[in-house]
PDB file of C-alpha atoms in Angstrom:
ATOM      1  CA  MET A   1     -15.786  10.704  31.373  1.00 48.00           C
ATOM      2  CA  THR A   2     -14.047  14.037  31.871  1.00 56.00           C
ATOM      3  CA  GLU A   3     -10.315  14.066  31.257  1.00 62.00           C
ATOM      4  CA  THR A   4      -8.451  15.830  34.049  1.00 73.00           C
ATOM      5  CA  ASN A   5      -4.938  17.251  34.054  1.00 77.00           C
ATOM      6  CA  LYS A   6      -3.951  14.310  36.214  1.00 79.00           C
ATOM      7  CA  ASP A   7      -5.174  11.903  33.539  1.00 79.00           C
ATOM      8  CA  VAL A   8      -3.186  13.779  30.888  1.00 84.00           C
ATOM      9  CA  GLU A   9      -0.030  13.778  33.025  1.00 86.00           C
ATOM     10  CA  ALA A  10      -0.386  10.115  33.926  1.00 87.00           C
ATOM     11  CA  LEU A  11      -0.819   9.138  30.297  1.00 91.00           C
ATOM     12  CA  GLU A  12       2.136  11.295  29.295  1.00 92.00           C
ATOM     13  CA  ALA A  13       4.274   9.395  31.830  1.00 90.00           C
ATOM     14  CA  HIS A  14       3.365   6.197  29.978  1.00 92.00           C
ATOM     15  CA  PHE A  15       4.056   7.732  26.556  1.00 93.00           C
ATOM     16  CA  LYS A  16       7.413   9.076  27.735  1.00 93.00           C
ATOM     17  CA  ALA A  17       8.437   5.672  29.049  1.00 92.00           C
ATOM     18  CA  ALA A  18       7.357   3.951  25.827  1.00 92.00           C
ATOM     19  CA  ARG A  19       9.095   6.518  23.571  1.00 92.00           C
ATOM     20  CA  ALA A  20      12.329   5.938  25.464  1.00 90.00           C
ATOM     21  CA  ARG A  21      12.125   2.189  24.909  1.00 88.00           C
ATOM     22  CA  PRO A  22      11.552   1.451  21.231  1.00 88.00           C
ATOM     23  CA  LEU A  23      12.208  -2.102  20.144  1.00 88.00           C
ATOM     24  CA  ALA A  24      15.749  -1.986  18.762  1.00 90.00           C
ATOM     25  CA  PRO A  25      16.378  -3.954  15.592  1.00 94.00           C
ATOM     26  CA  PRO A  26      18.598  -6.995  16.165  1.00 96.00           C
ATOM     27  CA  ASP A  27      21.650  -7.307  13.925  1.00 96.00           C
ATOM     28  CA  ALA A  28      20.152 -10.362  12.231  1.00 96.00           C
ATOM     29  CA  LEU A  29      17.155  -8.306  11.057  1.00 97.00           C
ATOM     30  CA  LEU A  30      19.381  -5.519   9.732  1.00 97.00           C
ATOM     31  CA  ALA A  31      21.426  -8.145   7.890  1.00 97.00           C
ATOM     32  CA  ARG A  32      18.289  -9.659   6.333  1.00 97.00           C
ATOM     33  CA  VAL A  33      16.992  -6.231   5.258  1.00 97.00           C
ATOM     34  CA  LEU A  34      20.360  -5.344   3.726  1.00 96.00           C
ATOM     35  CA  ALA A  35      20.546  -8.707   1.965  1.00 96.00           C
ATOM     36  CA  ASP A  36      17.098  -8.040   0.449  1.00 96.00           C
ATOM     37  CA  ALA A  37      18.271  -4.593  -0.660  1.00 96.00           C
ATOM     38  CA  GLU A  38      21.354  -5.970  -2.369  1.00 95.00           C
ATOM     39  CA  ALA A  39      19.347  -8.750  -4.010  1.00 95.00           C
ATOM     40  CA  VAL A  40      16.919  -6.170  -5.442  1.00 95.00           C
ATOM     41  CA  GLN A  41      19.830  -4.031  -6.630  1.00 91.00           C
ATOM     42  CA  ALA A  42      21.391  -7.054  -8.318  1.00 90.00           C
ATOM     43  CA  THR A  43      18.196  -7.718 -10.262  1.00 84.00           C
ATOM     44  CA  PRO A  44      17.934  -5.512 -13.341  1.00 74.00           C
ATOM     45  CA  ALA A  45      14.872  -3.313 -13.217  1.00 64.00           C
ATOM     46  CA  PRO A  46      12.200  -4.549 -15.611  1.00 61.00           C
ATOM     47  CA  VAL A  47      12.202  -2.541 -18.816  1.00 57.00           C
ATOM     48  CA  ARG A  48       8.913  -0.779 -19.183  1.00 56.00           C
ATOM     49  CA  THR A  49       7.437  -1.436 -22.602  1.00 55.00           C
ATOM     50  CA  VAL A  50       4.242  -0.093 -24.000  1.00 54.00           C
ATOM     51  CA  PRO A  51       2.037  -3.148 -24.466  1.00 55.00           C
ATOM     52  CA  ARG A  52       1.520  -3.846 -28.175  1.00 58.00           C
ATOM     53  CA  ARG A  53      -2.089  -3.252 -29.081  1.00 61.00           C
ATOM     54  CA  GLY A  54      -4.011  -6.134 -30.586  1.00 68.00           C
ATOM     55  CA  TRP A  55      -5.121  -4.435 -33.832  1.00 70.00           C
ATOM     56  CA  ARG A  56      -1.665  -3.318 -35.010  1.00 73.00           C
ATOM     57  CA  PRO A  57      -0.448  -6.767 -36.106  1.00 70.00           C
ATOM     58  CA  VAL A  58      -3.791  -7.370 -37.850  1.00 74.00           C
ATOM     59  CA  LEU A  59      -3.468  -4.073 -39.736  1.00 73.00           C
ATOM     60  CA  ARG A  60       0.041  -4.998 -40.833  1.00 75.00           C
ATOM     61  CA  ALA A  61      -1.141  -8.452 -41.964  1.00 76.00           C
ATOM     62  CA  ILE A  62      -3.832  -7.104 -44.296  1.00 77.00           C
ATOM     63  CA  GLY A  63      -1.521  -4.559 -45.915  1.00 77.00           C
ATOM     64  CA  GLY A  64      -1.747  -1.367 -43.895  1.00 79.00           C
ATOM     65  CA  TRP A  65      -4.123   1.565 -43.881  1.00 81.00           C
ATOM     66  CA  PRO A  66      -5.061   1.631 -47.629  1.00 82.00           C
ATOM     67  CA  ALA A  67      -6.064  -2.023 -47.569  1.00 85.00           C
ATOM     68  CA  ALA A  68      -8.011  -1.511 -44.344  1.00 84.00           C
ATOM     69  CA  ALA A  69      -9.878   1.460 -45.912  1.00 87.00           C
ATOM     70  CA  GLY A  70     -10.804  -0.624 -48.971  1.00 87.00           C
ATOM     71  CA  LEU A  71     -11.953  -3.471 -46.765  1.00 87.00           C
ATOM     72  CA  LEU A  72     -14.049  -1.118 -44.699  1.00 89.00           C
ATOM     73  CA  ALA A  73     -15.666   0.454 -47.790  1.00 90.00           C
ATOM     74  CA  ALA A  74     -16.522  -2.974 -49.211  1.00 90.00           C
ATOM     75  CA  THR A  75     -17.955  -4.073 -45.873  1.00 89.00           C
ATOM     76  CA  LEU A  76     -20.118  -0.962 -45.583  1.00 90.00           C
ATOM     77  CA  ALA A  77     -21.352  -1.329 -49.172  1.00 86.00           C
ATOM     78  CA  GLY A  78     -22.263  -4.953 -48.466  1.00 85.00           C
ATOM     79  CA  VAL A  79     -24.160  -4.003 -45.352  1.00 87.00           C
ATOM     80  CA  TRP A  80     -25.984  -1.194 -47.199  1.00 85.00           C
ATOM     81  CA  ILE A  81     -26.974  -3.414 -50.108  1.00 80.00           C
ATOM     82  CA  GLY A  82     -28.147  -6.077 -47.685  1.00 78.00           C
ATOM     83  CA  ALA A  83     -30.231  -3.702 -45.637  1.00 80.00           C
ATOM     84  CA  SER A  84     -31.725  -1.711 -48.533  1.00 78.00           C
ATOM     85  CA  PRO A  85     -31.271  -3.497 -51.865  1.00 71.00           C
ATOM     86  CA  PRO A  86     -31.588  -1.370 -55.020  1.00 71.00           C
ATOM     87  CA  GLU A  87     -34.672  -2.106 -57.131  1.00 70.00           C
ATOM     88  CA  GLY A  88     -32.906  -3.836 -60.040  1.00 68.00           C
ATOM     89  CA  ILE A  89     -31.117  -6.312 -57.842  1.00 65.00           C
ATOM     90  CA  SER A  90     -34.100  -7.528 -55.859  1.00 62.00           C
ATOM     91  CA  ALA A  91     -35.164  -9.848 -58.734  1.00 64.00           C
ATOM     92  CA  TYR A  92     -31.972 -11.858 -58.292  1.00 66.00           C
ATOM     93  CA  LEU A  93     -32.416 -12.351 -54.591  1.00 63.00           C
ATOM     94  CA  PRO A  94     -33.995 -15.633 -53.460  1.00 61.00           C
ATOM     95  CA  GLY A  95     -37.679 -15.231 -52.662  1.00 57.00           C
ATOM     96  CA  ALA A  96     -39.596 -17.257 -50.145  1.00 54.00           C
ATOM     97  CA  ASP A  97     -41.771 -19.475 -52.386  1.00 57.00           C
ATOM     98  CA  VAL A  98     -41.778 -17.746 -55.775  1.00 59.00           C
ATOM     99  CA  ALA A  99     -39.606 -18.759 -58.730  1.00 59.00           C
ATOM    100  CA  TYR A 100     -39.236 -16.791 -61.952  1.00 62.00           C
ATOM    101  CA  ILE A 101     -38.149 -17.897 -65.409  1.00 66.00           C
ATOM    102  CA  ILE A 102     -36.832 -15.000 -67.418  1.00 69.00           C
ATOM    103  CA  ASP A 103     -36.310 -15.361 -71.127  1.00 69.00           C
ATOM    104  CA  LEU A 104     -33.655 -12.826 -72.010  1.00 70.00           C
ATOM    105  CA  ALA A 105     -34.075 -13.245 -75.815  1.00 68.00           C
ATOM    106  CA  PRO A 106     -37.543 -14.418 -76.679  1.00 65.00           C
ATOM    107  CA  GLY A 107     -37.850 -15.880 -80.167  1.00 62.00           C
ATOM    108  CA  THR A 108     -34.189 -16.798 -80.734  1.00 61.00           C
ATOM    109  CA  GLY A 109     -34.552 -20.307 -79.373  1.00 58.00           C
ATOM    110  CA  LEU A 110     -36.519 -21.562 -82.288  1.00 54.00           C
ATOM    111  CA  ASP A 111     -34.121 -20.067 -84.777  1.00 55.00           C
ATOM    112  CA  LEU A 112     -31.177 -21.854 -83.119  1.00 52.00           C
ATOM    113  CA  VAL A 113     -32.944 -25.196 -83.229  1.00 51.00           C
ATOM    114  CA  GLU A 114     -33.778 -24.814 -86.835  1.00 50.00           C
ATOM    115  CA  GLY A 115     -30.248 -23.694 -87.764  1.00 49.00           C
ATOM    116  CA  ALA A 116     -31.604 -20.574 -89.389  1.00 48.00           C
ATOM    117  CA  LEU A 117     -28.751 -18.341 -88.292  1.00 48.00           C
TER     118      LEU A 117
ATOM    119  CA  MET B   1      30.070   7.369  -0.967  1.00 55.00           C
ATOM    120  CA  ALA B   2      30.934   6.889   2.710  1.00 58.00           C
ATOM    121  CA  LEU B   3      28.105   6.189   5.101  1.00 58.00           C
ATOM    122  CA  ASP B   4      28.902   9.249   7.256  1.00 59.00           C
ATOM    123  CA  ALA B   5      28.605  11.499   4.239  1.00 67.00           C
ATOM    124  CA  MET B   6      25.054  10.258   3.731  1.00 78.00           C
ATOM    125  CA  SER B   7      23.661  11.367   7.072  1.00 80.00           C
ATOM    126  CA  ASP B   8      22.561  14.730   5.640  1.00 84.00           C
ATOM    127  CA  ILE B   9      20.994  13.311   2.487  1.00 90.00           C
ATOM    128  CA  PRO B  10      17.189  13.128   2.619  1.00 91.00           C
ATOM    129  CA  ASP B  11      15.474   9.763   2.411  1.00 93.00           C
ATOM    130  CA  ASP B  12      14.069  10.249  -1.081  1.00 92.00           C
ATOM    131  CA  ALA B  13      17.450  11.266  -2.519  1.00 92.00           C
ATOM    132  CA  LEU B  14      18.999   8.178  -0.922  1.00 94.00           C
ATOM    133  CA  LEU B  15      16.285   6.098  -2.498  1.00 94.00           C
ATOM    134  CA  VAL B  16      17.223   7.436  -5.936  1.00 93.00           C
ATOM    135  CA  LEU B  17      20.856   6.569  -5.243  1.00 93.00           C
ATOM    136  CA  PHE B  18      19.723   3.114  -4.147  1.00 95.00           C
ATOM    137  CA  ALA B  19      17.794   2.635  -7.380  1.00 94.00           C
ATOM    138  CA  ASN B  20      20.957   3.553  -9.267  1.00 93.00           C
ATOM    139  CA  GLY B  21      22.792   0.690  -7.569  1.00 92.00           C
ATOM    140  CA  ASP B  22      24.551   2.600  -4.771  1.00 94.00           C
ATOM    141  CA  ARG B  23      25.295   0.036  -2.054  1.00 93.00           C
ATOM    142  CA  ALA B  24      26.182   2.667   0.541  1.00 94.00           C
ATOM    143  CA  ALA B  25      22.714   4.180   0.056  1.00 95.00           C
ATOM    144  CA  ALA B  26      21.197   0.742   0.677  1.00 95.00           C
ATOM    145  CA  ARG B  27      23.122   0.474   3.906  1.00 95.00           C
ATOM    146  CA  ALA B  28      22.296   4.031   5.016  1.00 95.00           C
ATOM    147  CA  LEU B  29      18.572   3.541   4.384  1.00 96.00           C
ATOM    148  CA  THR B  30      18.602   0.174   6.155  1.00 96.00           C
ATOM    149  CA  LEU B  31      20.200   1.656   9.264  1.00 95.00           C
ATOM    150  CA  ARG B  32      18.065   4.799   9.190  1.00 96.00           C
ATOM    151  CA  LEU B  33      14.626   3.356   8.474  1.00 96.00           C
ATOM    152  CA  THR B  34      14.556  -0.199   9.835  1.00 97.00           C
ATOM    153  CA  PRO B  35      14.528   0.915  13.505  1.00 96.00           C
ATOM    154  CA  ARG B  36      11.540   3.214  12.887  1.00 95.00           C
ATOM    155  CA  VAL B  37       9.678   0.615  10.877  1.00 96.00           C
ATOM    156  CA  LEU B  38      10.318  -2.085  13.452  1.00 96.00           C
ATOM    157  CA  ALA B  39       9.342   0.107  16.407  1.00 94.00           C
ATOM    158  CA  HIS B  40       6.113   1.123  14.689  1.00 95.00           C
ATOM    159  CA  ALA B  41       5.198  -2.458  13.767  1.00 95.00           C
ATOM    160  CA  HIS B  42       5.936  -3.545  17.337  1.00 93.00           C
ATOM    161  CA  ARG B  43       3.729  -0.806  18.756  1.00 91.00           C
ATOM    162  CA  LEU B  44       0.854  -1.802  16.499  1.00 92.00           C
ATOM    163  CA  LEU B  45       1.233  -5.574  16.861  1.00 91.00           C
ATOM    164  CA  GLY B  46       2.800  -5.962  20.301  1.00 87.00           C
ATOM    165  CA  ASP B  47       4.714  -8.996  19.118  1.00 89.00           C
ATOM    166  CA  ARG B  48       8.447  -8.906  18.482  1.00 92.00           C
ATOM    167  CA  ALA B  49       8.719 -11.787  15.980  1.00 94.00           C
ATOM    168  CA  GLU B  50       5.768 -10.582  13.908  1.00 94.00           C
ATOM    169  CA  ALA B  51       7.055  -7.006  14.025  1.00 95.00           C
ATOM    170  CA  GLU B  52      10.401  -8.167  12.610  1.00 96.00           C
ATOM    171  CA  GLU B  53       8.660  -9.961   9.752  1.00 96.00           C
ATOM    172  CA  VAL B  54       6.554  -6.881   8.996  1.00 97.00           C
ATOM    173  CA  ALA B  55       9.622  -4.624   9.125  1.00 97.00           C
ATOM    174  CA  GLN B  56      11.517  -6.828   6.670  1.00 97.00           C
ATOM    175  CA  GLU B  57       8.531  -7.021   4.310  1.00 97.00           C
ATOM    176  CA  ALA B  58       7.940  -3.246   4.441  1.00 97.00           C
ATOM    177  CA  MET B  59      11.592  -2.557   3.672  1.00 97.00           C
ATOM    178  CA  LEU B  60      11.529  -5.081   0.817  1.00 97.00           C
ATOM    179  CA  ARG B  61       8.555  -3.214  -0.672  1.00 97.00           C
ATOM    180  CA  LEU B  62      10.534   0.004  -0.374  1.00 97.00           C
ATOM    181  CA  TRP B  63      13.488  -1.517  -2.265  1.00 97.00           C
ATOM    182  CA  ARG B  64      11.165  -2.709  -5.005  1.00 95.00           C
ATOM    183  CA  VAL B  65       9.362   0.609  -5.402  1.00 94.00           C
ATOM    184  CA  ALA B  66      12.633   2.598  -5.484  1.00 94.00           C
ATOM    185  CA  PRO B  67      13.055   2.699  -9.301  1.00 92.00           C
ATOM    186  CA  GLU B  68       9.608   4.293  -9.644  1.00 90.00           C
ATOM    187  CA  TRP B  69       9.951   6.705  -6.704  1.00 89.00           C
ATOM    188  CA  ARG B  70       9.323  10.300  -7.707  1.00 83.00           C
ATOM    189  CA  GLN B  71      11.399  12.624  -5.594  1.00 78.00           C
ATOM    190  CA  GLY B  72       9.522  15.310  -3.698  1.00 77.00           C
ATOM    191  CA  GLU B  73       6.057  13.813  -4.170  1.00 77.00           C
ATOM    192  CA  ALA B  74       5.697  11.897  -0.913  1.00 83.00           C
ATOM    193  CA  LYS B  75       7.749  11.424   2.226  1.00 91.00           C
ATOM    194  CA  VAL B  76       9.418   8.038   2.336  1.00 95.00           C
ATOM    195  CA  THR B  77       8.537   7.628   6.019  1.00 94.00           C
ATOM    196  CA  THR B  78       4.871   8.496   5.378  1.00 94.00           C
ATOM    197  CA  TRP B  79       4.757   5.814   2.688  1.00 95.00           C
ATOM    198  CA  LEU B  80       6.498   3.322   5.003  1.00 96.00           C
ATOM    199  CA  TYR B  81       4.187   3.995   7.967  1.00 96.00           C
ATOM    200  CA  ARG B  82       1.230   3.322   5.666  1.00 95.00           C
ATOM    201  CA  VAL B  83       2.743   0.069   4.384  1.00 96.00           C
ATOM    202  CA  VAL B  84       3.508  -1.051   7.949  1.00 96.00           C
ATOM    203  CA  ALA B  85      -0.031  -0.215   9.063  1.00 94.00           C
ATOM    204  CA  ASN B  86      -1.519  -2.210   6.182  1.00 94.00           C
ATOM    205  CA  LEU B  87       0.701  -5.210   6.872  1.00 95.00           C
ATOM    206  CA  CYS B  88      -0.163  -5.042  10.591  1.00 93.00           C
ATOM    207  CA  THR B  89      -3.883  -4.772   9.821  1.00 90.00           C
ATOM    208  CA  ASP B  90      -3.650  -7.955   7.740  1.00 90.00           C
ATOM    209  CA  ARG B  91      -1.942  -9.770  10.596  1.00 90.00           C
ATOM    210  CA  LEU B  92      -4.398  -8.524  13.207  1.00 87.00           C
ATOM    211  CA  ARG B  93      -7.250  -9.682  10.965  1.00 85.00           C
ATOM    212  CA  LYS B  94      -5.703 -13.146  10.707  1.00 83.00           C
ATOM    213  CA  ARG B  95      -5.260 -13.217  14.476  1.00 78.00           C
ATOM    214  CA  ARG B  96      -8.945 -12.449  14.942  1.00 74.00           C
ATOM    215  CA  ALA B  97      -9.797 -15.200  12.491  1.00 72.00           C
ATOM    216  CA  VAL B  98      -7.965 -17.758  14.657  1.00 68.00           C
ATOM    217  CA  GLY B  99      -9.202 -16.241  17.944  1.00 59.00           C
ATOM    218  CA  LEU B 100      -5.922 -14.834  19.256  1.00 51.00           C
ATOM    219  CA  ASP B 101      -6.930 -11.206  19.392  1.00 48.00           C
ATOM    220  CA  ALA B 102      -8.222 -11.213  22.941  1.00 43.00           C
ATOM    221  CA  ALA B 103      -4.892 -12.136  24.468  1.00 40.00           C
ATOM    222  CA  PRO B 104      -2.731  -9.180  25.505  1.00 41.00           C
ATOM    223  CA  VAL B 105       0.333  -9.631  23.395  1.00 43.00           C
ATOM    224  CA  LEU B 106       2.809  -7.793  25.557  1.00 45.00           C
ATOM    225  CA  ALA B 107       3.802  -8.753  29.050  1.00 43.00           C
ATOM    226  CA  ASP B 108       1.784  -6.831  31.620  1.00 41.00           C
ATOM    227  CA  GLN B 109       4.188  -7.352  34.468  1.00 44.00           C
ATOM    228  CA  ALA B 110       4.233  -6.229  38.067  1.00 46.00           C
ATOM    229  CA  LEU B 111       6.552  -3.390  38.930  1.00 45.00           C
ATOM    230  CA  GLY B 112       9.962  -3.701  40.555  1.00 47.00           C
ATOM    231  CA  PRO B 113      11.468  -1.057  42.804  1.00 50.00           C
ATOM    232  CA  ASP B 114      14.101   0.181  40.379  1.00 65.00           C
ATOM    233  CA  ALA B 115      13.358   3.355  38.360  1.00 66.00           C
ATOM    234  CA  ALA B 116      14.443   1.772  35.084  1.00 71.00           C
ATOM    235  CA  MET B 117      12.162  -1.132  35.793  1.00 80.00           C
ATOM    236  CA  GLN B 118       9.424   1.353  36.605  1.00 80.00           C
ATOM    237  CA  GLY B 119       9.861   2.966  33.210  1.00 84.00           C
ATOM    238  CA  THR B 120       9.823  -0.428  31.536  1.00 86.00           C
ATOM    239  CA  ALA B 121       6.691  -1.378  33.438  1.00 88.00           C
ATOM    240  CA  ARG B 122       4.951   1.862  32.428  1.00 89.00           C
ATOM    241  CA  ALA B 123       5.857   1.237  28.803  1.00 90.00           C
ATOM    242  CA  GLU B 124       4.670  -2.347  28.986  1.00 89.00           C
ATOM    243  CA  ALA B 125       1.425  -1.336  30.670  1.00 91.00           C
ATOM    244  CA  LEU B 126       0.847   1.192  27.893  1.00 93.00           C
ATOM    245  CA  HIS B 127       1.553  -1.391  25.175  1.00 91.00           C
ATOM    246  CA  ALA B 128      -0.851  -3.827  26.797  1.00 91.00           C
ATOM    247  CA  ALA B 129      -3.544  -1.124  26.972  1.00 93.00           C
ATOM    248  CA  LEU B 130      -2.846  -0.084  23.378  1.00 93.00           C
ATOM    249  CA  ALA B 131      -3.389  -3.686  22.303  1.00 91.00           C
ATOM    250  CA  ARG B 132      -6.891  -3.476  23.774  1.00 92.00           C
ATOM    251  CA  LEU B 133      -7.819  -0.374  21.747  1.00 94.00           C
ATOM    252  CA  PRO B 134      -9.655  -0.540  18.416  1.00 93.00           C
ATOM    253  CA  ALA B 135      -7.035  -0.707  15.651  1.00 92.00           C
ATOM    254  CA  ARG B 136      -7.631   2.770  14.161  1.00 94.00           C
ATOM    255  CA  GLN B 137      -7.512   4.476  17.576  1.00 95.00           C
ATOM    256  CA  ARG B 138      -4.325   2.559  18.403  1.00 95.00           C
ATOM    257  CA  GLN B 139      -2.699   3.582  15.123  1.00 95.00           C
ATOM    258  CA  ALA B 140      -3.604   7.254  15.554  1.00 96.00           C
ATOM    259  CA  VAL B 141      -2.417   7.411  19.187  1.00 96.00           C
ATOM    260  CA  VAL B 142       0.837   5.597  18.365  1.00 95.00           C
ATOM    261  CA  LEU B 143       1.602   7.871  15.408  1.00 96.00           C
ATOM    262  CA  ARG B 144       0.848  11.021  17.431  1.00 96.00           C
ATOM    263  CA  HIS B 145       2.317  10.244  20.840  1.00 95.00           C
ATOM    264  CA  LEU B 146       4.985   7.602  20.197  1.00 94.00           C
ATOM    265  CA  GLU B 147       6.168   8.390  16.652  1.00 93.00           C
ATOM    266  CA  ASP B 148       5.645  12.114  17.341  1.00 93.00           C
ATOM    267  CA  LEU B 149       4.024  12.951  13.998  1.00 95.00           C
ATOM    268  CA  GLY B 150       1.714  15.874  13.313  1.00 95.00           C
ATOM    269  CA  ASN B 151      -1.983  15.338  12.665  1.00 96.00           C
ATOM    270  CA  PRO B 152      -1.825  16.285   8.938  1.00 95.00           C
ATOM    271  CA  GLU B 153       0.828  13.611   8.295  1.00 95.00           C
ATOM    272  CA  ILE B 154      -1.136  11.091  10.366  1.00 96.00           C
ATOM    273  CA  ALA B 155      -4.212  11.890   8.270  1.00 96.00           C
ATOM    274  CA  GLU B 156      -2.165  11.237   5.124  1.00 94.00           C
ATOM    275  CA  ILE B 157      -0.875   7.924   6.485  1.00 94.00           C
ATOM    276  CA  MET B 158      -4.332   6.819   7.602  1.00 95.00           C
ATOM    277  CA  GLU B 159      -5.961   8.192   4.444  1.00 93.00           C
ATOM    278  CA  THR B 160      -8.539  10.180   6.383  1.00 95.00           C
ATOM    279  CA  SER B 161      -9.231  13.773   7.462  1.00 96.00           C
ATOM    280  CA  VAL B 162      -7.380  15.692  10.166  1.00 96.00           C
ATOM    281  CA  GLU B 163     -10.681  16.002  12.067  1.00 96.00           C
ATOM    282  CA  ALA B 164     -11.112  12.225  12.026  1.00 97.00           C
ATOM    283  CA  VAL B 165      -7.557  11.823  13.325  1.00 97.00           C
ATOM    284  CA  GLU B 166      -8.225  14.282  16.163  1.00 97.00           C
ATOM    285  CA  SER B 167     -11.344  12.344  17.102  1.00 96.00           C
ATOM    286  CA  LEU B 168      -9.546   8.968  16.994  1.00 97.00           C
ATOM    287  CA  ILE B 169      -6.723  10.300  19.191  1.00 96.00           C
ATOM    288  CA  ALA B 170      -9.108  11.850  21.715  1.00 95.00           C
ATOM    289  CA  ARG B 171     -11.184   8.676  22.011  1.00 96.00           C
ATOM    290  CA  GLY B 172      -8.081   6.498  22.162  1.00 96.00           C
ATOM    291  CA  LYS B 173      -6.529   8.559  24.945  1.00 95.00           C
ATOM    292  CA  ARG B 174      -9.724   8.550  26.983  1.00 94.00           C
ATOM    293  CA  ALA B 175      -9.892   4.766  26.698  1.00 94.00           C
ATOM    294  CA  LEU B 176      -6.209   4.414  27.632  1.00 94.00           C
ATOM    295  CA  SER B 177      -6.658   6.667  30.667  1.00 92.00           C
ATOM    296  CA  ALA B 178      -9.610   4.628  31.860  1.00 91.00           C
ATOM    297  CA  ASP B 179      -7.725   1.373  31.261  1.00 91.00           C
ATOM    298  CA  LEU B 180      -4.540   2.493  33.053  1.00 90.00           C
ATOM    299  CA  SER B 181      -6.044   4.558  35.889  1.00 84.00           C
ATOM    300  CA  GLY B 182      -6.185   1.612  38.264  1.00 80.00           C
ATOM    301  CA  ARG B 183      -2.436   1.033  38.020  1.00 80.00           C
ATOM    302  CA  ARG B 184      -1.134   4.539  38.748  1.00 77.00           C
ATOM    303  CA  GLU B 185       0.009   3.835  42.284  1.00 75.00           C
ATOM    304  CA  GLU B 186       1.625   0.564  41.340  1.00 74.00           C
ATOM    305  CA  LEU B 187       3.487   2.284  38.486  1.00 76.00           C
ATOM    306  CA  GLY B 188       4.644   5.208  40.595  1.00 74.00           C
ATOM    307  CA  ILE B 189       2.243   7.736  39.078  1.00 75.00           C
ATOM    308  CA  VAL B 190       0.870   9.095  42.327  1.00 64.00           C
ATOM    309  CA  ASP B 191      -2.300  11.199  42.604  1.00 55.00           C
ATOM    310  CA  ASP B 192      -1.817  14.359  44.692  1.00 49.00           C
TER     311      ASP B 192
END
């Protein structure tokens, strides 16, 4: 549909009439709006606080940064030993089906029994 | 501060005064902004009672946001028009959900002989036709031709581009013209 000048003028007559007749606020509405405003003013604004992060209390509980560093080092050492045990320590770790008896001082047992010491 | 002395103070400065507990600022903002908010809500909804509820809610949101308002960043009226539009959209959606959307919400009355009545009838015919437009076209046409805002501000309110606003207004006006063309003679808009 092509818009003609007549269409534009006719529509403008409607707009002009509507602009001249806005819905005026009744006094009761103004009173309610003002009452809301005063109620908000009477309420103290919430104080903005930075939310306390969850790890800070934990850090304080274990004794601060030095304690946390020690704990971390011990944890890492434990993980490292678990993942790649040094050769000497593997004998003390539980095997699947093999048991070892290690005599740390062969020969002394007999002497003890006989009271030769 | 006296109310008269506040007439030259911009909205955002008044809002800062309001946040600082100034009761005269509360009164000045209420009297200055409520009529605009109400008129806009009425033009979008076409229902007086609902428009009053929306106006009160929009103003309440303004009071609550006041302590965080940063002066000079946004126009208070732009923010309010957007809040009103969102509240109206929610209500129009609820109306559709209960099947009330089809009913013209403003009286579409026959014209009397008096010129004032003619003006009222033209306005009412326009409101009835606006109510039949898609919501975005209605909002754009109302902001441009009834609230008298520029397209860049309308784009900001509607959170879209200026080109999209131009298109919405053009389509809305074409639809309004087609809708109202049959009533020109009755409304005293005579074709030459």
